[in-house]
Short mmCIF file of C-alpha atoms and ligand atoms in Angstrom, two decimals:
data_model
loop_
_atom_site.label_atom_id
_atom_site.label_comp_id
_atom_site.label_asym_id
_atom_site.label_seq_id
_atom_site.Cartn_x
_atom_site.Cartn_y
_atom_site.Cartn_z
CA MET A 1 30.77 44.44 26.51
CA GLN A 2 29.43 42.09 23.77
CA GLU A 3 26.49 42.66 21.91
CA THR A 4 23.29 40.97 22.37
CA ASN A 5 20.04 40.37 20.65
CA GLN A 6 17.70 43.33 21.84
CA SER A 7 15.26 43.26 19.32
CA SER A 8 12.08 43.98 21.67
CA GLY A 9 10.42 47.10 21.21
CA VAL A 10 10.84 47.61 17.90
CA LEU A 11 7.81 49.20 16.47
CA SER A 12 7.78 47.92 12.91
CA LEU A 13 9.14 44.80 11.00
CA ASP A 14 10.43 47.84 8.88
CA ALA A 15 12.42 49.13 11.27
CA LEU A 16 13.25 45.33 12.49
CA GLU A 17 14.37 44.14 9.41
CA PRO A 18 17.61 45.88 8.47
CA ARG A 19 18.85 44.99 12.02
CA VAL A 20 18.65 41.55 11.26
CA LEU A 21 19.54 41.83 7.74
CA SER A 22 22.87 42.97 9.32
CA CYS A 23 23.01 40.94 12.02
CA THR A 24 26.40 39.06 13.12
CA LEU A 25 25.69 38.05 16.32
CA CYS A 26 25.80 33.69 15.99
CA PRO A 27 28.46 32.01 13.96
CA LEU A 28 26.00 31.58 10.87
CA ALA A 29 26.74 34.82 9.94
CA GLN A 30 30.05 34.07 8.58
CA THR A 31 28.84 31.16 6.55
CA ARG A 32 25.28 32.60 5.20
CA THR A 33 25.09 34.58 1.70
CA ASN A 34 22.19 36.07 2.67
CA VAL A 35 19.54 36.47 5.85
CA VAL A 36 16.40 35.05 5.63
CA PHE A 37 14.16 37.67 7.17
CA GLY A 38 11.02 36.44 6.27
CA GLU A 39 7.96 37.51 4.02
CA GLY A 40 4.41 38.25 3.51
CA ASN A 41 1.55 40.08 4.70
CA PRO A 42 2.49 42.36 7.76
CA PHE A 43 -0.99 41.88 9.02
CA ALA A 44 -1.30 38.41 8.45
CA ASP A 45 -3.38 36.15 10.58
CA LEU A 46 -1.37 32.89 9.30
CA LEU A 47 1.86 32.62 10.24
CA PHE A 48 4.03 29.53 9.08
CA ILE A 49 7.57 29.21 10.51
CA GLY A 50 9.95 26.87 9.45
CA GLU A 51 13.37 25.85 10.95
CA GLY A 52 15.89 27.82 8.76
CA PRO A 53 16.79 28.97 5.40
CA GLY A 54 18.18 26.21 2.76
CA GLU A 55 20.33 26.91 -0.14
CA VAL A 56 18.17 28.50 -2.23
CA GLU A 57 16.86 30.58 0.30
CA ASP A 58 20.18 31.60 1.36
CA GLN A 59 21.16 32.63 -2.24
CA THR A 60 17.83 34.65 -2.73
CA GLY A 61 17.32 36.06 0.73
CA ARG A 62 13.76 34.50 0.42
CA PRO A 63 11.89 31.78 2.91
CA PHE A 64 10.72 28.51 1.19
CA VAL A 65 11.61 29.49 -2.23
CA GLY A 66 13.75 26.07 -2.91
CA PRO A 67 12.29 22.73 -3.30
CA ALA A 68 10.44 22.46 0.14
CA GLY A 69 9.06 25.68 -0.92
CA GLN A 70 7.83 24.26 -4.15
CA LYS A 71 6.17 21.51 -1.81
CA LEU A 72 4.81 24.16 0.19
CA ASP A 73 3.40 25.96 -2.16
CA GLU A 74 1.71 22.91 -3.40
CA VAL A 75 0.02 22.10 0.46
CA LEU A 76 -1.17 25.79 0.53
CA SER A 77 -2.84 25.89 -3.14
CA SER A 78 -4.67 22.72 -2.06
CA VAL A 79 -6.83 25.09 0.10
CA ASN A 80 -6.33 28.13 -1.94
CA ILE A 81 -4.34 29.69 0.79
CA GLN A 82 -2.33 32.74 -0.74
CA ARG A 83 1.34 33.26 0.10
CA ALA A 84 0.68 37.31 -0.09
CA ASP A 85 -2.02 36.85 2.66
CA ILE A 86 0.18 34.86 4.98
CA TYR A 87 3.78 35.43 6.47
CA ILE A 88 6.38 33.21 6.26
CA GLY A 89 9.30 33.15 8.75
CA ASN A 90 12.03 30.93 10.39
CA VAL A 91 13.47 29.86 13.65
CA VAL A 92 17.15 30.88 12.30
CA LYS A 93 17.55 33.87 9.48
CA CYS A 94 20.99 32.41 8.32
CA ARG A 95 21.45 29.25 6.59
CA PRO A 96 23.41 26.37 8.62
CA PRO A 97 26.13 24.90 6.49
CA GLY A 98 25.07 21.60 4.56
CA ASN A 99 21.36 22.35 6.12
CA ARG A 100 22.32 20.84 9.22
CA VAL A 101 19.92 21.36 12.34
CA PRO A 102 20.48 24.71 13.96
CA SER A 103 22.16 24.27 17.45
CA ARG A 104 20.38 25.20 20.33
CA SER A 105 22.58 28.14 21.12
CA GLU A 106 21.86 29.68 17.46
CA MET A 107 18.53 29.51 17.86
CA GLU A 108 18.55 30.89 21.14
CA ILE A 109 20.61 33.89 20.10
CA CYS A 110 18.32 34.44 16.76
CA PHE A 111 15.09 33.74 18.55
CA PRO A 112 14.34 37.12 19.76
CA TYR A 113 14.02 38.67 16.22
CA LEU A 114 11.12 35.88 15.93
CA GLU A 115 9.71 36.81 19.14
CA SER A 116 9.13 40.15 17.73
CA GLN A 117 8.24 39.36 14.28
CA ILE A 118 5.13 37.40 16.35
CA ALA A 119 4.42 40.60 18.68
CA LEU A 120 4.21 42.66 15.66
CA ILE A 121 2.34 40.68 13.22
CA LYS A 122 0.02 39.30 16.20
CA PRO A 123 -1.21 36.47 14.09
CA ALA A 124 -4.39 34.36 15.01
CA LEU A 125 -2.88 31.52 14.26
CA ILE A 126 1.23 30.06 14.24
CA VAL A 127 1.79 26.91 12.00
CA THR A 128 5.00 25.33 12.83
CA LEU A 129 6.70 23.37 10.11
CA GLY A 130 8.61 20.48 11.17
CA ASN A 131 9.94 19.17 14.48
CA THR A 132 12.38 21.74 15.09
CA ALA A 133 10.39 24.83 14.90
CA THR A 134 7.63 22.84 16.69
CA GLN A 135 9.75 21.69 20.01
CA TRP A 136 11.59 25.16 19.92
CA LEU A 137 8.42 26.76 20.41
CA MET A 138 6.79 23.97 22.45
CA PRO A 139 9.16 22.20 24.16
CA ASP A 140 6.80 20.41 26.42
CA ILE A 141 4.64 18.69 23.70
CA PRO A 142 5.55 15.34 21.98
CA GLY A 143 7.19 14.95 18.96
CA ILE A 144 6.03 16.27 15.56
CA THR A 145 4.66 12.38 14.84
CA LYS A 146 2.25 12.83 17.56
CA SER A 147 1.64 16.36 17.73
CA HIS A 148 0.91 17.56 13.95
CA GLY A 149 -2.63 18.06 13.37
CA ASN A 150 -3.66 19.29 16.89
CA PHE A 151 -4.18 23.10 18.26
CA PHE A 152 -2.02 23.89 21.03
CA SER A 153 -1.72 27.38 22.85
CA TRP A 154 1.45 29.21 22.65
CA ARG A 155 2.31 31.17 25.72
CA GLY A 156 -1.28 31.15 26.59
CA GLY A 157 -2.41 33.19 23.86
CA ILE A 158 -1.91 32.62 20.12
CA LEU A 159 -2.96 29.41 18.77
CA LEU A 160 -0.09 26.88 17.13
CA PHE A 161 -0.44 24.13 15.15
CA PRO A 162 2.32 22.05 14.17
CA MET A 163 2.68 20.06 10.70
CA PHE A 164 5.12 18.07 9.02
CA HIS A 165 8.14 20.16 7.25
CA PRO A 166 7.65 20.19 3.63
CA SER A 167 11.10 18.71 2.94
CA TYR A 168 10.11 15.49 5.10
CA LEU A 169 7.26 14.98 2.41
CA LEU A 170 9.85 15.48 -0.10
CA ARG A 171 11.54 12.29 1.24
CA ASN A 172 8.43 10.94 1.63
CA PRO A 173 6.55 10.62 -1.38
CA SER A 174 3.83 8.27 -0.77
CA ARG A 175 0.40 9.61 -0.68
CA GLU A 176 -1.39 6.14 1.23
CA LYS A 177 -3.47 6.63 3.59
CA GLY A 178 -1.24 7.55 6.82
CA SER A 179 1.67 8.42 4.84
CA PRO A 180 3.20 12.31 6.29
CA LYS A 181 1.60 13.39 2.74
CA TYR A 182 -1.78 12.07 3.40
CA LEU A 183 -1.82 13.64 6.93
CA THR A 184 -0.58 16.94 5.55
CA TRP A 185 -3.38 17.29 3.18
CA LEU A 186 -5.75 16.78 6.25
CA ASP A 187 -3.95 19.19 8.27
CA ILE A 188 -3.74 21.93 5.96
CA GLN A 189 -7.69 21.63 5.62
CA LYS A 190 -7.80 22.30 9.38
CA VAL A 191 -5.99 25.11 8.97
CA SER A 192 -8.01 26.19 6.28
CA LYS A 193 -11.50 25.40 7.93
CA TRP A 194 -10.05 26.86 11.40
CA ILE A 195 -9.05 30.45 9.44
CA ASP A 196 -12.11 30.74 7.73
CA GLU A 197 -14.11 30.37 10.53
CA TYR A 198 -11.86 32.97 12.68
CA ARG A 199 -12.52 35.55 9.74
CA ARG A 200 -16.14 34.72 9.44
CA THR A 201 -16.42 35.40 13.12
CA ASN A 202 -14.08 38.63 13.42
CA ASN A 203 -15.22 40.02 10.20
CA THR A 204 -11.57 40.14 8.39
N1 LIG B 301 13.28 25.23 5.10
C1 LIG B 301 13.13 25.69 6.04
O1 LIG B 301 13.17 25.12 7.18
N2 LIG B 301 12.96 27.07 6.12
C2 LIG B 301 12.88 27.67 4.56
O2 LIG B 301 13.01 29.04 4.70
C3 LIG B 301 13.57 26.81 3.56
C4 LIG B 301 13.56 25.44 3.89
FE1 LIG B 302 21.94 36.75 13.40
FE2 LIG B 302 20.01 34.91 13.62
FE3 LIG B 302 21.82 35.36 11.37
FE4 LIG B 302 22.41 33.95 13.58
S1 LIG B 302 21.02 33.18 12.45
S2 LIG B 302 23.77 35.81 12.46
S3 LIG B 302 21.67 35.16 15.13
S4 LIG B 302 20.33 36.96 12.07
#
């Protein structure tokens, strides 16, 4: 019988990680260098989700450490969000060759890992980065150009907030009013305000 992704019911991120690191369930296993499990605070109230590892992530096994990661760090530091306080993961854990968009089937096969991560971390707010992650988690909302900067409810519980992908900002350097960068700096302020208020009312 073919092995399938049965990651649900895993009791901790530490128990899940070695399973993911040795996963060969989809074709991306053949071309990856390292699996990128995700990293950060296992009890984070804020979870950022990207599309999949790029080249530097594939080489290092860490999420968002290449050029897009540096851009993400800039966005986060503008509102004083520390990477150590949040959790950062991806829809697929292995790099799609040439940074192509992961296929539907690759995302389907890998998704139970992310579902387990969400179930274990129990974030209050999920920030999806870019259209791929946003549409994967929320197939019924408008594309990222319209949906970014708005709060949605994911599976009737956790709030989900789409933002532009940092790579998109790298390709569109303008900071003029209405540019993706300008809008992203507004969006991250919304995230910061929401999470500050959440922490204040929950005493965390
Ligand atoms: N782009 C992503 O979507 N995720 C990463 O981890 C790096 C680049
Ligand atoms: Fe396994 Fe996901 Fe990597 Fe595919 S992308 S091999 S499902 S960990």
